[in-house]
Coordinates of C-alpha atoms and ligand atoms in Angstrom, one line a residue:
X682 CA 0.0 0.0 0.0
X683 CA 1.3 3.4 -0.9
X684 CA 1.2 5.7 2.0
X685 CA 1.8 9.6 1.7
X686 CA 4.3 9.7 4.1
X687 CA 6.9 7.0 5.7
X688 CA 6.0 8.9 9.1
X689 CA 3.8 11.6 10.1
X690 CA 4.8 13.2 13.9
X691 CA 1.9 14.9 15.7
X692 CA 3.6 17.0 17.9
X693 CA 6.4 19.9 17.2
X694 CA 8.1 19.6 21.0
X695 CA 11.6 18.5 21.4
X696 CA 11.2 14.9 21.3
X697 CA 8.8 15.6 17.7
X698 CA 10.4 17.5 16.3
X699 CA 14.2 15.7 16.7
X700 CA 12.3 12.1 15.5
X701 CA 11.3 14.1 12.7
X702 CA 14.3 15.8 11.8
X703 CA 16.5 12.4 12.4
X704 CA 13.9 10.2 9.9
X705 CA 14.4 12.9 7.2
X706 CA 17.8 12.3 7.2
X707 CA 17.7 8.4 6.4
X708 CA 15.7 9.3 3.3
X709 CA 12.2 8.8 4.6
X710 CA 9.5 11.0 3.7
X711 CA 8.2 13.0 7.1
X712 CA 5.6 15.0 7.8
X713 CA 4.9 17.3 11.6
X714 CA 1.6 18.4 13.1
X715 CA 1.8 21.2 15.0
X716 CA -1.2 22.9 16.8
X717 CA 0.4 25.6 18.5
X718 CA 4.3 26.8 18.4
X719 CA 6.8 25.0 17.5
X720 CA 9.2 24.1 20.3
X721 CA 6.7 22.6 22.5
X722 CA 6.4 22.9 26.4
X723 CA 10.2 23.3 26.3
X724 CA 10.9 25.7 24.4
X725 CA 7.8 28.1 24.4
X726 CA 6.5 27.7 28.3
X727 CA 9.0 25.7 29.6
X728 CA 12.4 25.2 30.5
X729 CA 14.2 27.7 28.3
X730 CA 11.8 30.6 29.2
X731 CA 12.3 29.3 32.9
X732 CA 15.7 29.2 33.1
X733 CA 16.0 32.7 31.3
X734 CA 13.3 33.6 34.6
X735 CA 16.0 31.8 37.0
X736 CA 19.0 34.3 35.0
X737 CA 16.7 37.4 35.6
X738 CA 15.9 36.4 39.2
X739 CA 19.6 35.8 40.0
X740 CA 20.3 39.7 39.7
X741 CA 18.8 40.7 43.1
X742 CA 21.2 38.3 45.3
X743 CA 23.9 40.0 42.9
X744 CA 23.7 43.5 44.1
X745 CA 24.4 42.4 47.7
X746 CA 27.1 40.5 46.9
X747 CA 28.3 43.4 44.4
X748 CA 28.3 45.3 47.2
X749 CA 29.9 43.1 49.7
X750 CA 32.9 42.8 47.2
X751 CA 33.4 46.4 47.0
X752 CA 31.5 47.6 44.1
X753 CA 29.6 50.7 44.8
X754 CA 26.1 49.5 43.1
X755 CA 22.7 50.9 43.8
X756 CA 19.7 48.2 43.2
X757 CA 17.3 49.1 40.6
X758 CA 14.0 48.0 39.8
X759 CA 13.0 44.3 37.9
X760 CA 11.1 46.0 34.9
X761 CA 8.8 42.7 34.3
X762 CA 7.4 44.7 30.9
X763 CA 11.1 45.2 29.6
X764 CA 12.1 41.7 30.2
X765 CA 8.9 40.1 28.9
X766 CA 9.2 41.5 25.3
X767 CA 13.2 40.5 25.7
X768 CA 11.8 36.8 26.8
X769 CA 9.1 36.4 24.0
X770 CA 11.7 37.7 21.0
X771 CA 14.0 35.3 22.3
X772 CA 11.0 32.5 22.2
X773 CA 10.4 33.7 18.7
X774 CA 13.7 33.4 17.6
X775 CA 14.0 30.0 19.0
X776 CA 11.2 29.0 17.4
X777 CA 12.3 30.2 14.4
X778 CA 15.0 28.0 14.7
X779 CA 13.1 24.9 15.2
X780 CA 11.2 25.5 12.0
X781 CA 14.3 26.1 9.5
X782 CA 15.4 22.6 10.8
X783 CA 12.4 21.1 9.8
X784 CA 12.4 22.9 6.6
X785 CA 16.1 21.9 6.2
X786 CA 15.7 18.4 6.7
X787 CA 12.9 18.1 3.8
X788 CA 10.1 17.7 6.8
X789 CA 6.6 18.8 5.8
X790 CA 5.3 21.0 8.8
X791 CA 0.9 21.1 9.1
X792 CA 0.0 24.0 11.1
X793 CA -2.6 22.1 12.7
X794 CA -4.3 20.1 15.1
X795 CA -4.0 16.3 14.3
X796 CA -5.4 12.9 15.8
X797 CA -5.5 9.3 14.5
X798 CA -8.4 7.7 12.4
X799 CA -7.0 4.7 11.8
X800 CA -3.9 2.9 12.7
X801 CA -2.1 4.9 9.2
X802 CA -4.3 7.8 8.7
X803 CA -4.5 11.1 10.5
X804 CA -7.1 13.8 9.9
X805 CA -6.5 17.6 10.5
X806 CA -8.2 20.0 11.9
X807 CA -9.2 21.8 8.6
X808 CA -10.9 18.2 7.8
X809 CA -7.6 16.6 5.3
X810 CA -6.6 13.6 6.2
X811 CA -2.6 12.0 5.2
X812 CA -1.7 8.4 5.5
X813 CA 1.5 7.5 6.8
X814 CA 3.5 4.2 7.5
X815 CA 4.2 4.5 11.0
X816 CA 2.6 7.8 13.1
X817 CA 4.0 9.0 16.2
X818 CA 2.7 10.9 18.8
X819 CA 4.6 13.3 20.6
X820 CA 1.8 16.0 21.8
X821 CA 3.4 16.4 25.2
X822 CA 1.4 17.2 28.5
X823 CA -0.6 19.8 30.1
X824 CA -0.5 21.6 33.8
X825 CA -3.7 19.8 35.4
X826 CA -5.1 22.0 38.8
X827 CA -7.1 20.3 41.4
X828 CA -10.5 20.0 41.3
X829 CA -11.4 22.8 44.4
X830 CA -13.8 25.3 44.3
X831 CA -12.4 28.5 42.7
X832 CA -9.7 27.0 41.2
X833 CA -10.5 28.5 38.1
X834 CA -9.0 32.3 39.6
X835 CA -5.4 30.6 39.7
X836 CA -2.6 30.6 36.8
X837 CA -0.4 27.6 35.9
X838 CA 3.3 27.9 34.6
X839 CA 1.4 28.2 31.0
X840 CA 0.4 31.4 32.0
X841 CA 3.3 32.9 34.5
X842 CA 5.5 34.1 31.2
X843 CA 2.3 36.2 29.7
X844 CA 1.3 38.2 32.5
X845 CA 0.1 42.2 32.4
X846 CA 2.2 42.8 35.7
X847 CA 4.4 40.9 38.2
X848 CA 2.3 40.4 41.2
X849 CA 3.1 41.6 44.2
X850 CA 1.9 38.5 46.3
X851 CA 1.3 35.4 44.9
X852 CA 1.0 31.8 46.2
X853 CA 2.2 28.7 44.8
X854 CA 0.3 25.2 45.4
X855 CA 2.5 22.1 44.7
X856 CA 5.9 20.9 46.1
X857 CA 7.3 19.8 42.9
X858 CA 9.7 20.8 40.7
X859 CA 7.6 23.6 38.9
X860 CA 6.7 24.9 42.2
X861 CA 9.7 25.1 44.0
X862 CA 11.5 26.1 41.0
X863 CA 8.7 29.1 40.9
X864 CA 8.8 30.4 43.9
X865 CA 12.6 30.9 43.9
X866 CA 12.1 32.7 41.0
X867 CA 9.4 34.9 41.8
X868 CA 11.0 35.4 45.1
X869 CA 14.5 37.2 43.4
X870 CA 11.9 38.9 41.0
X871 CA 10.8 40.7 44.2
X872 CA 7.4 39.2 44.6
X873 CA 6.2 38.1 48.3
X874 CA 6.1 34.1 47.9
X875 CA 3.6 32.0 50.0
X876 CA 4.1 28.2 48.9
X877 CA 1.8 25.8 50.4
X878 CA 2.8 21.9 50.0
X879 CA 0.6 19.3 51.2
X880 CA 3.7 16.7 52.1
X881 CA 5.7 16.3 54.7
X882 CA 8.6 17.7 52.6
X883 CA 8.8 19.5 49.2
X884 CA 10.7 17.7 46.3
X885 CA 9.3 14.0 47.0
X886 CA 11.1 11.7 45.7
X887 CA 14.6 13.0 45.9
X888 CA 17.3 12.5 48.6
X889 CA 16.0 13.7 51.7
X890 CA 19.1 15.7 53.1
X891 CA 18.9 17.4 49.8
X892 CA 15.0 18.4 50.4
X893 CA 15.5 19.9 53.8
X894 CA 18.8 21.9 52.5
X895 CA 16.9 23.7 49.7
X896 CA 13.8 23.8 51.8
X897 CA 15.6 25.7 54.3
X898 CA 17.8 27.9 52.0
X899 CA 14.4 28.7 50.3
X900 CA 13.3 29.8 53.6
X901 CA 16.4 31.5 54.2
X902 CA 15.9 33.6 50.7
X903 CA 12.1 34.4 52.0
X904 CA 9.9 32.3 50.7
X905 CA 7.4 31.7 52.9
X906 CA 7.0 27.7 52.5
X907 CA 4.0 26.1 54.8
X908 CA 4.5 22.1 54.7
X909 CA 1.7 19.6 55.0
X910 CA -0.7 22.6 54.1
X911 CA -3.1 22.8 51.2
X912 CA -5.7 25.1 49.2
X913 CA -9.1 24.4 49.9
X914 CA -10.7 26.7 48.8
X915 CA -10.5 30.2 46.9
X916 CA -12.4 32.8 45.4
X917 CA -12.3 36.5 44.4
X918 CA -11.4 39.1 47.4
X919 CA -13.7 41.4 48.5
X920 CA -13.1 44.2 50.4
X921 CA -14.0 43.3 53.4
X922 CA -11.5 40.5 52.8
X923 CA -9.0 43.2 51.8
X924 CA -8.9 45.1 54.6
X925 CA -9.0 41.9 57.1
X926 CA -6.0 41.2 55.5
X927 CA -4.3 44.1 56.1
X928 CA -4.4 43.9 59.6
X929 CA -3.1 40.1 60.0
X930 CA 0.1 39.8 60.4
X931 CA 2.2 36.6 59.0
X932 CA 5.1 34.7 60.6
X933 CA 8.2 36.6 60.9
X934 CA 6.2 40.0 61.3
X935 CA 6.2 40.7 57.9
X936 CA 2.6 42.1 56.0
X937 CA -0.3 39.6 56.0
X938 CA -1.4 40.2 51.8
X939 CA -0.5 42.7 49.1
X940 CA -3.1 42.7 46.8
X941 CA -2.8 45.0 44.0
X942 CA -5.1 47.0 41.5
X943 CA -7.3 48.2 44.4
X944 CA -10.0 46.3 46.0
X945 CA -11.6 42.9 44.7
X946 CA -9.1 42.1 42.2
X947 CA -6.9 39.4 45.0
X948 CA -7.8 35.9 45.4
X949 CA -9.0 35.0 48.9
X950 CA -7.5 31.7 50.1
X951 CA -8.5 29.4 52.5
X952 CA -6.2 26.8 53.7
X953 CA -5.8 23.1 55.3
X954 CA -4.8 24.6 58.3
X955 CA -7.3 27.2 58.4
X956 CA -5.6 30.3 57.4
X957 CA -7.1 32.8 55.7
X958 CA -5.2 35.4 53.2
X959 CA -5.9 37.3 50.0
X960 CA -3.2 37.1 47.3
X961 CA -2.8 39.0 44.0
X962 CA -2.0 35.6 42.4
X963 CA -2.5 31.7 42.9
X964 CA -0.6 29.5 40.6
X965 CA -0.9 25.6 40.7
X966 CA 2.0 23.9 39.7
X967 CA -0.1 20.6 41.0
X968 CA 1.3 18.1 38.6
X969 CA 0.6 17.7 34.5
X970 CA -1.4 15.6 32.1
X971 CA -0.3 13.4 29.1
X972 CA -2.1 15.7 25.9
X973 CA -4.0 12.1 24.6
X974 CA -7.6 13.9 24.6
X975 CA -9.5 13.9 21.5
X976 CA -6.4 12.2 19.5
X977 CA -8.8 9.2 18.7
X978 CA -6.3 6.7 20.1
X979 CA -8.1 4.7 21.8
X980 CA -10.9 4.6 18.2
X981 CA -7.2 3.3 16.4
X982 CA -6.5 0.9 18.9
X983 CA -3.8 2.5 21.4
X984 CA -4.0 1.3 24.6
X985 CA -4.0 4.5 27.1
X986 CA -3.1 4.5 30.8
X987 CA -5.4 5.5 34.2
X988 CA -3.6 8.7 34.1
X989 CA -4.3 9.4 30.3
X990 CA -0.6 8.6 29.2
X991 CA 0.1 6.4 26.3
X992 CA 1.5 2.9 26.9
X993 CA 4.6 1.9 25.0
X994 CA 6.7 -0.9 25.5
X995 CA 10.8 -0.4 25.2
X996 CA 11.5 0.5 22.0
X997 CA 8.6 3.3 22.7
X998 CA 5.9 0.9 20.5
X999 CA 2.1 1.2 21.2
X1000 CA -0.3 -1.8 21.1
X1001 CA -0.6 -0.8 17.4
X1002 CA 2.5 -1.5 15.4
X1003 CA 2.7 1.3 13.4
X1004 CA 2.0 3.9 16.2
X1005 CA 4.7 4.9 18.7
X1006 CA 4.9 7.4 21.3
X1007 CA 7.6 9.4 23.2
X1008 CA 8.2 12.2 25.9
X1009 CA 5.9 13.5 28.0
X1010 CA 2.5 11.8 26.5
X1011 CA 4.3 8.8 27.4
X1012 CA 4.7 9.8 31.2
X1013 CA 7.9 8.1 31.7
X1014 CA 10.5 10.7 32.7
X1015 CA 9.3 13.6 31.4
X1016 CA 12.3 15.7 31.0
X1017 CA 13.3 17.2 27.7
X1018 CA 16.6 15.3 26.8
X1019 CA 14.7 11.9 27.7
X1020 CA 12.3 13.0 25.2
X1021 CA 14.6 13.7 22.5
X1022 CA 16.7 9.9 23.0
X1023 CA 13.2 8.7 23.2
X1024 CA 12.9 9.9 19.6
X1025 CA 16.4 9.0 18.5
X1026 CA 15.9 5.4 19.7
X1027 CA 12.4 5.5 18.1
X1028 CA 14.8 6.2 14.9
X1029 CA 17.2 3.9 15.1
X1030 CA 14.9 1.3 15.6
X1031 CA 12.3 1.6 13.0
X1032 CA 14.3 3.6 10.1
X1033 CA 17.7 2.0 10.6
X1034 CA 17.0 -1.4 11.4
X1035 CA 18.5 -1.3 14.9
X1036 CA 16.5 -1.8 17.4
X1037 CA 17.2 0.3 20.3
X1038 CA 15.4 0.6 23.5
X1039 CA 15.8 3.4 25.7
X1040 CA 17.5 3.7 28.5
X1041 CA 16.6 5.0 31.2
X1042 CA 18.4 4.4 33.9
X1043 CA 20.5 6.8 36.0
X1044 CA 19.4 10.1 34.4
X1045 CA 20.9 13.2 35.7
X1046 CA 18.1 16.1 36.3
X1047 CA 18.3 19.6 37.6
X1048 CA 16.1 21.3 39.7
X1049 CA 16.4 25.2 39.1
X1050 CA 15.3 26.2 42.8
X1051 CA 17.5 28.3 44.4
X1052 CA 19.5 27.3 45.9
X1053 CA 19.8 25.0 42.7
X1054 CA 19.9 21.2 42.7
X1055 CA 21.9 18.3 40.8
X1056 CA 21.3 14.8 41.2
X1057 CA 21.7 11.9 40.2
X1058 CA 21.2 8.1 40.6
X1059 CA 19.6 6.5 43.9
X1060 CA 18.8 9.2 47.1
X1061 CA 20.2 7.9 50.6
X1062 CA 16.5 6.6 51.5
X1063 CA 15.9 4.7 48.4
X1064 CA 19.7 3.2 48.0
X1065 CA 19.3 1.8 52.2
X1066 CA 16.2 -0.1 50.6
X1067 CA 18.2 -1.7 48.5
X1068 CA 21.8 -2.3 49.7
X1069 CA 24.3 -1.7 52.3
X1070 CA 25.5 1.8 51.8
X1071 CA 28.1 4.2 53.0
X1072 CA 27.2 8.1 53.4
X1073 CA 29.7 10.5 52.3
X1074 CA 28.1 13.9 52.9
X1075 CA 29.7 17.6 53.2
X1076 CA 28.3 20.3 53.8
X1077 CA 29.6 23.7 54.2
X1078 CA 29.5 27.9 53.3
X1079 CA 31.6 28.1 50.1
X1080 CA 33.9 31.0 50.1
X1081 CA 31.8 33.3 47.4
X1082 CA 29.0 32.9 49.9
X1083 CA 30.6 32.9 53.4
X1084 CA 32.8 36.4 52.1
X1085 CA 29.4 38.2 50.9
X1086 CA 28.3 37.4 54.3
X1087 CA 25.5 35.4 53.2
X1088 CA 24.2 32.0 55.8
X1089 CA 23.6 29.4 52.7
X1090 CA 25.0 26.5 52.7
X1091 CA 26.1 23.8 49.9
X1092 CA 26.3 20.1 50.1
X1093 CA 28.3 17.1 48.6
X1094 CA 26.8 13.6 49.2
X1095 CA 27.6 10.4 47.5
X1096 CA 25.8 7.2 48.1
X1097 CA 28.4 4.1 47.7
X1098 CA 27.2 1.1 48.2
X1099 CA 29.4 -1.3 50.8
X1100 CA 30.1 -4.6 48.7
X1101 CA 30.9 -2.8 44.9
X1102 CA 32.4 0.5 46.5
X1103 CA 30.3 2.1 43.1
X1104 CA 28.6 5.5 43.8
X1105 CA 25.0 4.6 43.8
X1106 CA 24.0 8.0 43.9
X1107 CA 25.2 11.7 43.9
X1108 CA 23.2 14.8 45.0
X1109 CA 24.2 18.3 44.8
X1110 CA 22.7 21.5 46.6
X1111 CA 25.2 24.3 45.1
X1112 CA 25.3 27.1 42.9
X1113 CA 26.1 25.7 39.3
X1114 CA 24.8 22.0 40.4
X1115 CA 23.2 21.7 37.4
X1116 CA 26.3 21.9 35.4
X1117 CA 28.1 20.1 38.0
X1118 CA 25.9 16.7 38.0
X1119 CA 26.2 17.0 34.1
X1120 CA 30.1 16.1 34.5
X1121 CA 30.0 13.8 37.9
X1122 CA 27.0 11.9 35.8
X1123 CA 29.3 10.6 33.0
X1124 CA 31.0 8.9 36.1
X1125 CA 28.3 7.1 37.8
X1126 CA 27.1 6.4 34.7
X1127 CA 30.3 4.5 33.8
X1128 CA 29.9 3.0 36.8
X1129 CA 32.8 4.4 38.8
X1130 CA 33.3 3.5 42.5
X1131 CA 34.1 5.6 45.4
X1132 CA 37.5 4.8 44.6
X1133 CA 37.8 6.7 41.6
X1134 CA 36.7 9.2 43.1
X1135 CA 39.1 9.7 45.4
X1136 CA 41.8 9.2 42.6
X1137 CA 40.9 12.2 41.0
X1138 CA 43.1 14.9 41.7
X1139 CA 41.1 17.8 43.7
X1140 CA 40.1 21.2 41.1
X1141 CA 41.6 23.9 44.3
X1142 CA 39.1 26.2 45.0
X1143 CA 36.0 24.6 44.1
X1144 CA 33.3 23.4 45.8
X1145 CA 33.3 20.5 43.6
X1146 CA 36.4 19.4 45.3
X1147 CA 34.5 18.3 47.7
X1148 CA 33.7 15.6 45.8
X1149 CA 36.6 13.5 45.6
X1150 CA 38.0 14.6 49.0
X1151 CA 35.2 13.5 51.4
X1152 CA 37.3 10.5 53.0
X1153 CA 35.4 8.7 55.7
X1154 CA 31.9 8.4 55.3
X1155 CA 29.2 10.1 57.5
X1156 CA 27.3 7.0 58.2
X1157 CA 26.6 3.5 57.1
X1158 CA 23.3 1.9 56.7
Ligands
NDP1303 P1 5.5 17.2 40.0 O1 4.8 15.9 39.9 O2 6.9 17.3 40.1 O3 4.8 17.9 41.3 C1 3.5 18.1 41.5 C2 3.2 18.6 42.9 O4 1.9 18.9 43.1 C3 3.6 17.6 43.9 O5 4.2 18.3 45.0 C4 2.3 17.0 44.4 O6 2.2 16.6 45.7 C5 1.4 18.3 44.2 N1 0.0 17.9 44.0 C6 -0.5 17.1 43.1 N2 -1.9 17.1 43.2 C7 -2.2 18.0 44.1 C8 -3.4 18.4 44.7 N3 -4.6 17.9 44.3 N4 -3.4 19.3 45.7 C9 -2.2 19.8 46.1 N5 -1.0 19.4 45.6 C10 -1.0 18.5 44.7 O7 4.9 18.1 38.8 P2 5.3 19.4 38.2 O8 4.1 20.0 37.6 O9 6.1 20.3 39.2 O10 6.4 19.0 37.1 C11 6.0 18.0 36.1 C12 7.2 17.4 35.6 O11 7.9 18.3 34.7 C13 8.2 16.9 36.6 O12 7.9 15.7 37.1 C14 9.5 17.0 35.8 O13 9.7 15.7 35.3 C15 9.2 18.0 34.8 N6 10.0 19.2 35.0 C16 11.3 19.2 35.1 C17 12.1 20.3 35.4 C18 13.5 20.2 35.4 O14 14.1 19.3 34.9 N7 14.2 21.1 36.1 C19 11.4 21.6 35.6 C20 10.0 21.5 35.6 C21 9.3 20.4 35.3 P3 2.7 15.1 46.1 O15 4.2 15.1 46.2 O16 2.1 15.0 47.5 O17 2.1 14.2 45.1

């Protein structure tokens, strides 16, 4: 049978639009769906636009360090306005970007929505419909809020890189990484940060040393973080609300609520614990959902999960064979670089003839909270479940910090397990830890053991030194 194209991708994020790109170049004939930007969550409400937030944040530590080095600086203002139109150029460039590499590689780009009829045929939006060999679905995920009454007042990170105005209060439900990473950056940008987390510490899953360190350097920067607390309810301030909340004070003595543009335009919140407050803004950053609605996957045969996400097996293969899936609608890691070897494997397998699962074990991540996070591999807690381990932990003021007079600390730990000596796990609460778990990651990825470690000679003054110098361990367990 003669099929328009030898793959059609419905989905123009990172992991779309690199499968794409990478089939073009073995000579197939590919076409891309895209409803929206190309670039994806990534790219266009995501991590780049993020980390450009974490950049611009960064600046208000700055001038007190300037300062405490000499420099004779005077602390402006954060013009939100200014920066904005800087950010979204930026976006548009990038997205530019993304589409000349899809022209380049010979890739036919749809600007449109697209879902499966049948296992080889997907119909557009504007009602066309293009057979293809093999389809696959990269359409990403969505921020999902919880289901409270009100809820429909609050902003997700979709909407935090559009706004009018910076608020000047704003609280942040969720303990994950969007919402830690959030409220560290709204927190430099000057806005008065109230994060409620319904656990008993933010970050779940990760090593808990780690947690309570950023936890309590978040603190330390002023965010307001209230554990095992949630939103219950919420609704639009009036002004008898308003002027409550002028008059309550919060921990630390600081002022209850700002609310801004006058009366009735803050968001009264009710809490778990029964605290009342009005804020300008309430974002959730409660978790997201695999984009599978409407795509008529189930109609074509594709088995979806309880939480909407598309199964695949290994080599990122639905129940139908000529349907695969990858990244985020796949809800196995959902990071950006797992997304794109999701799609290079996806290549490698069906257009090269080498089949190539993916692998997913021991993936560095970042977290962008500040302070900032590295990690890698098992956390102390989950390692202990496992195996006899050894400890190796350090923590300490590094000298950039500690001469700028500020209190935050970083910390070094390694988890080595007792009968292989290899480092099970490394965790990283530092400035720069994002960079520095890319480079310690090759090594635990190779496998290497506490050992070789210690063989490496020591990079004087560093903090990551303290890597390869911590000698005995802190405990065993
Ligand atoms: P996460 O799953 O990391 O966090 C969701 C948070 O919301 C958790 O703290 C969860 O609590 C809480 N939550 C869920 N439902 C409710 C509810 N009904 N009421 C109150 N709280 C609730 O999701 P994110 O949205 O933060 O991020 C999604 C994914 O995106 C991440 O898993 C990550 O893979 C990726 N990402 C990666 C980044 C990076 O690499 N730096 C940056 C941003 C995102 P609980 O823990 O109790 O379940």
């Amino acid at each position: 049978m003669a099929f328009d194209y030898d793959l059609f991708v419905i989905g123009g994020g990172s992991g779309g639009v690199r499968a794409a790109r990478v089939a073009a170049a073995t000579g197939a004939k590919v076409a891309l769906a895209e409803e929206y930007r190309m670039g994806g969550t990534c790219v266009i409400r995501g991590c780049v636009p993020k980390k450009l937030m974490v950049f611009a944040s960064g600046y208000s530590e700055m001038f007190d360090d300037a300062r405490a080095y000499g420099w004779d600086v005077t602390e402006g203002s954060f013009d939100w306005p200014k920066f904005r139109g800087h950010l979204h150029k930026e976006l548009d460039r990038l997205e530019g970007i993304y589409r000349k590499l899809l022209d380049g590689s010979g890739v036919a780009i749809f600007d449109a929505r697209a879902a499966l009829k049948d296992p080889h045929t997907v119909v557009l939006n504007d009602g066309r419909e293009v057979s293809a060999k093999h389809i696959l679905v990269a359409t990403g995920g969505r921020p999902v809020m919880p289901d409270i009454s009100g809820a429909e007042l609050g902003i997700t990170s979709n909407d935090i890189f559009n706004l009018d105005d910076m608020p000047r209060s704003i609280l942040i439900i969720g303990g994950g990484y969007i919402a830690s990473e959030f409220a560290g950056i709204l927190n430099g940008l000057g806005v008065k940060v109230t994060q409620f987390y319904r656990g008993a510490q933010i970050l779940r899953g990760f090593d808990g040393e780690a947690r309570g360190l950023i936890a309590e350097g978040m603190r330390e920067k002023g965010v307001d973080l209230h554990l095992g607390t949630n939103i219950v309810e919420m609704r639009a301030a009036t002004d008898a609300d308003m002027s409550d909340a002028m008059g309550t004070p919060m921990e630390g003595g600081k002022p209850a609520t700002v609310a801004s543009g006058g009366s009735g335009s803050g968001i009264w919140v009710k809490a778990s614990n029964g605290i009342e407050r009005v804020f300008d803004q309430v974002m959730f950053a409660t978790g997201r959902a695999a984009n599978t609605d409407g795509m008529g996957l189930e109609q074509a045969g594709v088995e979806v999960g309880r939480r909407g996400e598309i199964v695949v097996d290994e080599y990122s293969q639905t129940k139908v064979p000529s349907v695969y899936a990858i990244g985020d609608v796949t809800n196995r890691v959902q990071l950006t670089p797992v997304a794109i070897r999701e799609g290079m494997a996806f290549v490698e397998t069906v257009f090269k003839g080498n089949p190539t699962p993916v692998d997913h074990d021991l993936i560095p991540s970042a977290v962008f909270t500040q302070p900032e996070f590295g990690t890698i591999g098992l956390s102390e807690e989950d390692a202990r479940e496992v195996e006899p381990v050894e400890i190796y932990c350090s923590s300490f003021k590094p000298m950039n910090h500690a001469f700028a007079g500020r209190s935050d600390r970083v910390m070094m730990k390694l988890v080595v397990s007792k009968a292989t000596r290899k480092v099970l796990g490394c965790h990283i609460v530092a400035d720069h830890a994002g960079e520095m778990i890319q480079l310690a990651g090759i090594a635990v990825k190779m496998g290497a053991t506490k050992e070789d470690f210690d063989r490496t000679v020591a990079v004087h003054p560093t903090v990551a030194e303290e890597l390869v110098t911590m000698k005995e361990p802190v405990r065993t367990a």
